[in-house]
Amino acid sequence: MTGLTATDVASLGNDILDELEKAIVGKRLTLKLLLTGVFASGHVLFEDVPGLAKTLIARSVAQVLGLDFSRVQFTPDLVPADITGSALFEPGSATGTFKPGPVFANLVLGDEINRAPPKTQSAVLEAMEERQVTVDGVSHKLPSPFIVIATQNPIESGGTYPLPEAQLDRFLLRLGVGYPDLEAETEILIRRTTRGREEVALDQIVDATALRDIQAAVEQVQIERSLAQYMVELVSATRDTQRTDAGASPRGSLALLRASRAWAALEGRNFVTPDDVHAIAVPALAHRLILKPDEWLRGVSGSDIVDYCVGTVALPASLAIPGTD
């Protein structure tokens, strides 16, 4: 499955979303945003209250995409070797044998990642950024594709270690699931009663090789220079506002680029439009902002700041759409 077009990506994306909706009811937009992150080769952070199927979403995505899956339950006593692996020395042997940890999978679910101490979080950081881990001075490459989906509970702070800004910045997107509406939650109960078991059987739509082809196709999506400049102006606005102590860094600009290209491909286009940027602006930027204390006390969120910037930064005066006269 090489040489995919944006139309191919959109078709496969819809098939994947349709299959995921057999398990996840009423959350197609959230699933599409997650798929955007995966197609853009990025990591995704889910931040929401317990019981909203975050773990089920990650497991279902791995199943439908045909990816090796591992789940790590983060706890305060977790050490880096529990995630990265360690060298095992046998009696009479001068060298150790490396035993890979659970991070050696295509899709890794880090459940309640903020419960792990900073030293363990930093081990995950190298894996996310470098796509490798280093044990006893030896680097070991992680499989490709490699995606981390992490979760954290925003309403419980006891026994947690807030993720430092440097680590939050490594997540391409931060998403919430939200409570289902009345109709969707009723449908969840009916489906559970009908199938007579907890697990949901899902069909595999693609495999790891096909996903790499999709990610390569996303890299071919075009962006006009004036729209790239608009992205930078949007990110700069998060720095210039008096409501933040620190805005998004150039990594935020790159996140906008990567995610908007993937969103455009999922829409069946090989070029990015302002609507693509707006669709992913909040998930791509809000978690990268450090608000002033008085704004935080007033209940203002990073999402509010990004929405304000989207509403105030002027669109490109002229935008040449690739493929048109």
Short mmCIF file of C-alpha atoms in Angstrom, two decimals:
data_model
loop_
_atom_site.label_atom_id
_atom_site.label_comp_id
_atom_site.label_asym_id
_atom_site.label_seq_id
_atom_site.Cartn_x
_atom_site.Cartn_y
_atom_site.Cartn_z
CA MET A 1 0.00 0.00 0.00
CA THR A 2 2.54 2.55 -1.22
CA GLY A 3 2.03 5.90 -2.93
CA LEU A 4 -1.23 6.73 -1.16
CA THR A 5 -3.11 9.90 -2.11
CA ALA A 6 -5.04 12.17 0.23
CA THR A 7 -8.22 10.59 -1.11
CA ASP A 8 -6.90 7.16 -0.08
CA VAL A 9 -6.05 8.49 3.39
CA ALA A 10 -9.55 9.94 3.79
CA SER A 11 -11.17 6.67 2.69
CA LEU A 12 -9.06 4.59 5.06
CA GLY A 13 -9.63 7.12 7.83
CA ASN A 14 -13.40 6.86 7.45
CA ASP A 15 -13.22 3.07 7.48
CA ILE A 16 -11.12 3.19 10.66
CA LEU A 17 -13.50 5.66 12.34
CA ASP A 18 -16.52 3.57 11.38
CA GLU A 19 -14.92 0.51 12.95
CA LEU A 20 -13.90 2.38 16.10
CA GLU A 21 -17.45 3.63 16.53
CA LYS A 22 -18.55 0.04 17.08
CA ALA A 23 -16.82 0.33 20.46
CA ILE A 24 -16.84 4.09 21.14
CA VAL A 25 -20.26 5.67 20.87
CA GLY A 26 -20.92 9.31 20.03
CA LYS A 27 -17.29 10.49 19.99
CA ARG A 28 -16.40 10.61 16.30
CA LEU A 29 -14.78 14.06 16.51
CA THR A 30 -12.55 12.95 19.39
CA LEU A 31 -11.62 9.80 17.48
CA LYS A 32 -10.86 11.84 14.36
CA LEU A 33 -8.59 14.15 16.34
CA LEU A 34 -6.82 11.12 17.83
CA LEU A 35 -6.42 9.64 14.36
CA THR A 36 -5.03 13.00 13.24
CA GLY A 37 -2.31 12.68 15.87
CA VAL A 38 -1.53 9.10 14.88
CA PHE A 39 -1.43 9.89 11.15
CA ALA A 40 0.90 12.82 11.95
CA SER A 41 3.26 10.46 13.84
CA GLY A 42 2.54 12.33 17.07
CA HIS A 43 1.80 11.44 20.67
CA VAL A 44 -1.54 12.23 22.28
CA LEU A 45 -2.48 13.10 25.86
CA PHE A 46 -6.00 12.40 27.09
CA GLU A 47 -6.91 14.53 30.08
CA ASP A 48 -10.32 13.74 31.52
CA VAL A 49 -12.13 12.21 34.47
CA PRO A 50 -12.14 8.42 34.99
CA GLY A 51 -14.67 6.17 33.32
CA LEU A 52 -14.84 7.85 29.90
CA ALA A 53 -13.29 4.98 27.92
CA LYS A 54 -9.83 6.48 27.44
CA THR A 55 -8.20 3.06 27.86
CA LEU A 56 -10.79 1.44 25.61
CA ILE A 57 -10.11 4.04 22.93
CA ALA A 58 -6.36 3.34 22.95
CA ARG A 59 -6.83 -0.42 22.92
CA SER A 60 -9.40 -0.18 20.13
CA VAL A 61 -7.14 2.02 18.00
CA ALA A 62 -4.31 -0.49 18.32
CA GLN A 63 -6.66 -3.32 17.34
CA VAL A 64 -8.11 -1.57 14.29
CA LEU A 65 -4.69 -0.35 13.12
CA GLY A 66 -3.07 -3.75 13.63
CA LEU A 67 -0.42 -2.42 16.01
CA ASP A 68 1.48 -4.12 18.80
CA PHE A 69 -0.03 -2.73 22.00
CA SER A 70 1.22 -2.40 25.56
CA ARG A 71 -0.27 -0.70 28.59
CA VAL A 72 1.71 0.75 31.48
CA GLN A 73 -0.14 1.62 34.68
CA PHE A 74 1.90 4.47 36.14
CA THR A 75 2.32 4.40 39.92
CA PRO A 76 4.59 6.28 42.36
CA ASP A 77 6.88 3.24 42.79
CA LEU A 78 7.47 2.79 39.05
CA VAL A 79 11.14 3.11 38.04
CA PRO A 80 12.53 3.81 34.54
CA ALA A 81 13.63 0.20 34.00
CA ASP A 82 10.02 -0.92 34.45
CA ILE A 83 9.25 0.95 31.23
CA THR A 84 12.43 0.91 29.15
CA GLY A 85 13.70 -2.52 30.08
CA SER A 86 16.97 -3.60 31.64
CA ALA A 87 20.12 -5.63 31.09
CA LEU A 88 20.02 -9.10 32.63
CA PHE A 89 23.30 -10.69 33.66
CA GLU A 90 23.54 -14.45 33.86
CA PRO A 91 26.08 -16.26 36.07
CA GLY A 92 29.36 -16.75 34.25
CA SER A 93 28.51 -14.22 31.53
CA ALA A 94 30.58 -11.07 31.09
CA THR A 95 27.90 -9.24 29.15
CA GLY A 96 24.25 -8.72 29.85
CA THR A 97 21.26 -9.47 27.69
CA PHE A 98 18.86 -6.59 27.14
CA LYS A 99 15.27 -7.38 28.05
CA PRO A 100 12.95 -4.82 26.40
CA GLY A 101 10.33 -3.14 28.53
CA PRO A 102 6.71 -2.40 27.60
CA VAL A 103 7.71 0.77 25.74
CA PHE A 104 8.84 -1.50 22.88
CA ALA A 105 5.49 -1.59 21.14
CA ASN A 106 3.89 0.31 18.26
CA LEU A 107 1.26 1.86 20.51
CA VAL A 108 1.96 2.38 24.20
CA LEU A 109 -0.77 3.44 26.61
CA GLY A 110 0.63 5.33 29.59
CA ASP A 111 -2.27 5.21 32.03
CA GLU A 112 -2.30 8.02 34.62
CA ILE A 113 1.14 9.17 33.56
CA ASN A 114 1.20 11.94 36.17
CA ARG A 115 1.33 9.34 38.96
CA ALA A 116 4.91 8.41 38.07
CA PRO A 117 7.84 10.28 39.67
CA PRO A 118 9.82 12.74 37.53
CA LYS A 119 12.72 10.32 36.94
CA THR A 120 10.37 7.80 35.37
CA GLN A 121 8.60 10.50 33.39
CA SER A 122 11.96 11.58 31.95
CA ALA A 123 12.58 8.04 30.67
CA VAL A 124 9.31 8.24 28.76
CA LEU A 125 10.38 11.65 27.46
CA GLU A 126 13.43 10.23 25.67
CA ALA A 127 11.34 7.47 24.14
CA MET A 128 8.74 9.94 22.89
CA GLU A 129 11.20 12.44 21.47
CA GLU A 130 14.06 10.27 20.24
CA ARG A 131 12.15 7.06 19.40
CA GLN A 132 14.81 5.19 21.32
CA VAL A 133 15.80 4.30 24.87
CA THR A 134 19.25 4.18 26.40
CA VAL A 135 20.09 1.49 28.95
CA ASP A 136 23.58 1.16 30.42
CA GLY A 137 24.91 3.54 27.78
CA VAL A 138 23.51 1.52 24.88
CA SER A 139 20.74 2.96 22.70
CA HIS A 140 17.94 0.73 21.48
CA LYS A 141 15.63 1.87 18.69
CA LEU A 142 11.90 1.60 19.20
CA PRO A 143 9.62 -0.02 16.61
CA SER A 144 8.07 2.01 13.82
CA PRO A 145 5.46 3.35 13.97
CA PHE A 146 5.74 4.36 17.62
CA ILE A 147 2.88 6.23 19.28
CA VAL A 148 2.32 7.07 22.95
CA ILE A 149 -1.20 7.70 24.16
CA ALA A 150 -1.11 8.92 27.75
CA THR A 151 -3.93 9.67 30.17
CA GLN A 152 -4.20 11.73 33.30
CA ASN A 153 -7.01 12.62 35.69
CA PRO A 154 -7.31 16.42 36.07
CA ILE A 155 -9.50 16.36 39.19
CA GLU A 156 -7.24 14.32 41.47
CA SER A 157 -3.91 15.69 42.70
CA GLY A 158 -3.11 13.39 45.63
CA GLY A 159 -0.05 11.25 44.96
CA THR A 160 0.59 12.82 41.56
CA TYR A 161 3.56 14.54 39.94
CA PRO A 162 2.37 17.23 37.50
CA LEU A 163 3.95 16.82 34.10
CA PRO A 164 6.59 19.51 33.52
CA GLU A 165 6.04 21.87 30.61
CA ALA A 166 8.90 20.24 28.69
CA GLN A 167 7.07 16.92 28.76
CA LEU A 168 3.64 18.34 27.99
CA ASP A 169 5.23 19.99 24.96
CA ARG A 170 6.17 16.56 23.58
CA PHE A 171 2.51 15.66 23.07
CA LEU A 172 1.32 16.71 19.64
CA LEU A 173 -2.28 16.97 20.84
CA ARG A 174 -4.11 17.09 24.16
CA LEU A 175 -7.68 15.82 24.01
CA GLY A 176 -10.64 15.36 26.28
CA VAL A 177 -13.38 12.79 25.83
CA GLY A 178 -16.24 14.37 27.73
CA TYR A 179 -19.41 12.77 29.00
CA PRO A 180 -21.67 11.20 26.35
CA ASP A 181 -25.05 12.76 25.75
CA LEU A 182 -28.24 11.00 26.85
CA GLU A 183 -28.81 9.22 23.54
CA ALA A 184 -25.20 8.02 23.26
CA GLU A 185 -25.07 6.74 26.84
CA THR A 186 -28.33 4.89 26.35
CA GLU A 187 -26.89 3.31 23.20
CA ILE A 188 -23.85 2.18 25.21
CA LEU A 189 -26.15 0.28 27.58
CA ILE A 190 -28.19 -1.28 24.77
CA ARG A 191 -25.08 -2.46 22.92
CA ARG A 192 -23.63 -3.96 26.11
CA THR A 193 -26.88 -5.83 26.75
CA THR A 194 -27.08 -7.08 23.16
CA ARG A 195 -23.56 -8.48 22.87
CA GLY A 196 -23.65 -10.19 26.30
CA ARG A 197 -19.99 -9.61 27.17
CA GLU A 198 -17.65 -6.75 28.06
CA GLU A 199 -15.20 -6.90 25.16
CA VAL A 200 -16.07 -5.54 21.72
CA ALA A 201 -14.81 -7.44 18.67
CA LEU A 202 -13.31 -5.06 16.11
CA ASP A 203 -11.93 -5.81 12.66
CA GLN A 204 -8.42 -4.80 11.66
CA ILE A 205 -8.52 -2.21 8.87
CA VAL A 206 -4.81 -1.58 8.25
CA ASP A 207 -1.49 -2.81 9.62
CA ALA A 208 1.75 -1.17 10.76
CA THR A 209 3.12 -1.07 7.20
CA ALA A 210 -0.03 0.59 5.87
CA LEU A 211 0.08 3.11 8.72
CA ARG A 212 3.64 4.04 7.77
CA ASP A 213 2.40 4.59 4.20
CA ILE A 214 -0.39 6.82 5.51
CA GLN A 215 2.10 8.83 7.57
CA ALA A 216 4.29 9.19 4.47
CA ALA A 217 1.27 10.43 2.48
CA VAL A 218 0.58 13.07 5.14
CA GLU A 219 4.12 14.34 4.64
CA GLN A 220 3.22 15.12 1.02
CA VAL A 221 0.32 17.43 1.92
CA GLN A 222 1.16 20.94 0.70
CA ILE A 223 0.94 24.23 2.55
CA GLU A 224 1.05 27.69 0.99
CA ARG A 225 3.66 30.07 2.41
CA SER A 226 1.13 32.69 3.52
CA LEU A 227 -0.76 30.04 5.50
CA ALA A 228 2.47 28.89 7.14
CA GLN A 229 3.07 32.50 8.13
CA TYR A 230 -0.49 32.65 9.50
CA MET A 231 0.31 29.63 11.72
CA VAL A 232 3.39 31.41 13.06
CA GLU A 233 1.38 34.59 13.71
CA LEU A 234 -1.22 32.54 15.57
CA VAL A 235 1.44 30.95 17.76
CA SER A 236 3.16 34.32 18.28
CA ALA A 237 -0.15 35.75 19.50
CA THR A 238 -0.11 33.25 22.38
CA ARG A 239 3.25 34.72 23.43
CA ASP A 240 2.32 38.38 22.97
CA THR A 241 -0.91 38.35 24.96
CA GLN A 242 -0.75 39.77 28.48
CA ARG A 243 -2.71 36.76 29.73
CA THR A 244 0.17 34.27 29.55
CA ASP A 245 3.54 34.03 31.23
CA ALA A 246 4.75 31.93 28.31
CA GLY A 247 3.15 31.13 24.98
CA ALA A 248 3.73 28.26 22.61
CA SER A 249 7.27 27.70 21.35
CA PRO A 250 8.28 26.99 17.73
CA ARG A 251 7.43 23.37 18.55
CA GLY A 252 3.86 24.61 18.74
CA SER A 253 4.14 26.00 15.21
CA LEU A 254 5.45 22.65 14.02
CA ALA A 255 2.60 20.91 15.83
CA LEU A 256 0.10 23.09 13.96
CA LEU A 257 1.80 22.19 10.69
CA ARG A 258 1.90 18.44 11.35
CA ALA A 259 -1.62 18.14 12.69
CA SER A 260 -3.22 20.41 10.07
CA ARG A 261 -1.64 18.36 7.28
CA ALA A 262 -3.01 15.14 8.77
CA TRP A 263 -6.45 16.74 9.24
CA ALA A 264 -6.42 17.93 5.62
CA ALA A 265 -5.54 14.42 4.42
CA LEU A 266 -8.40 12.99 6.48
CA GLU A 267 -10.62 15.51 4.69
CA GLY A 268 -9.38 14.14 1.34
CA ARG A 269 -7.23 17.14 0.38
CA ASN A 270 -3.53 17.34 -0.44
CA PHE A 271 -3.33 20.96 0.73
CA VAL A 272 -4.01 22.77 3.99
CA THR A 273 -6.69 25.43 4.45
CA PRO A 274 -7.34 27.84 7.35
CA ASP A 275 -10.24 25.62 8.42
CA ASP A 276 -7.78 22.76 8.98
CA VAL A 277 -5.66 24.99 11.20
CA HIS A 278 -8.71 26.11 13.19
CA ALA A 279 -9.90 22.51 13.63
CA ILE A 280 -6.76 21.47 15.46
CA ALA A 281 -5.56 24.76 16.98
CA VAL A 282 -6.87 24.16 20.51
CA PRO A 283 -5.74 20.49 20.82
CA ALA A 284 -2.34 21.41 19.37
CA LEU A 285 -1.62 24.59 21.35
CA ALA A 286 -3.65 24.93 24.55
CA HIS A 287 -1.47 22.61 26.65
CA ARG A 288 1.67 24.54 25.66
CA LEU A 289 0.63 27.79 27.35
CA ILE A 290 1.51 28.92 30.87
CA LEU A 291 -1.22 31.27 32.05
CA LYS A 292 -0.71 34.14 34.45
CA PRO A 293 -1.87 33.21 37.96
CA ASP A 294 -4.73 35.71 37.98
CA GLU A 295 -6.09 34.30 34.72
CA TRP A 296 -5.94 30.79 36.14
CA LEU A 297 -7.77 31.93 39.28
CA ARG A 298 -10.49 33.48 37.11
CA GLY A 299 -11.06 30.09 35.48
CA VAL A 300 -9.50 31.01 32.15
CA SER A 301 -7.99 28.02 30.33
CA GLY A 302 -5.39 27.61 27.63
CA SER A 303 -8.22 26.71 25.28
CA ASP A 304 -9.83 30.11 25.92
CA ILE A 305 -6.58 31.88 25.03
CA VAL A 306 -6.14 29.90 21.80
CA ASP A 307 -9.76 30.52 20.81
CA TYR A 308 -9.22 34.25 21.41
CA CYS A 309 -6.08 34.25 19.25
CA VAL A 310 -7.87 32.39 16.45
CA GLY A 311 -10.60 35.01 16.57
CA THR A 312 -8.25 38.00 16.47
CA VAL A 313 -5.35 37.04 14.20
CA ALA A 314 -6.13 38.07 10.62
CA LEU A 315 -6.36 35.39 7.96
CA PRO A 316 -3.98 35.58 4.98
CA ALA A 317 -5.08 38.33 2.62
CA SER A 318 -4.53 36.07 -0.38
CA LEU A 319 -4.24 32.32 -0.34
CA ALA A 320 -3.19 30.35 -3.41
CA ILE A 321 -4.82 26.92 -3.33
CA PRO A 322 -2.51 24.29 -4.86
CA GLY A 323 -3.92 22.78 -8.01
CA THR A 324 -6.08 25.80 -8.92
CA ASP A 325 -5.52 28.70 -11.28
#
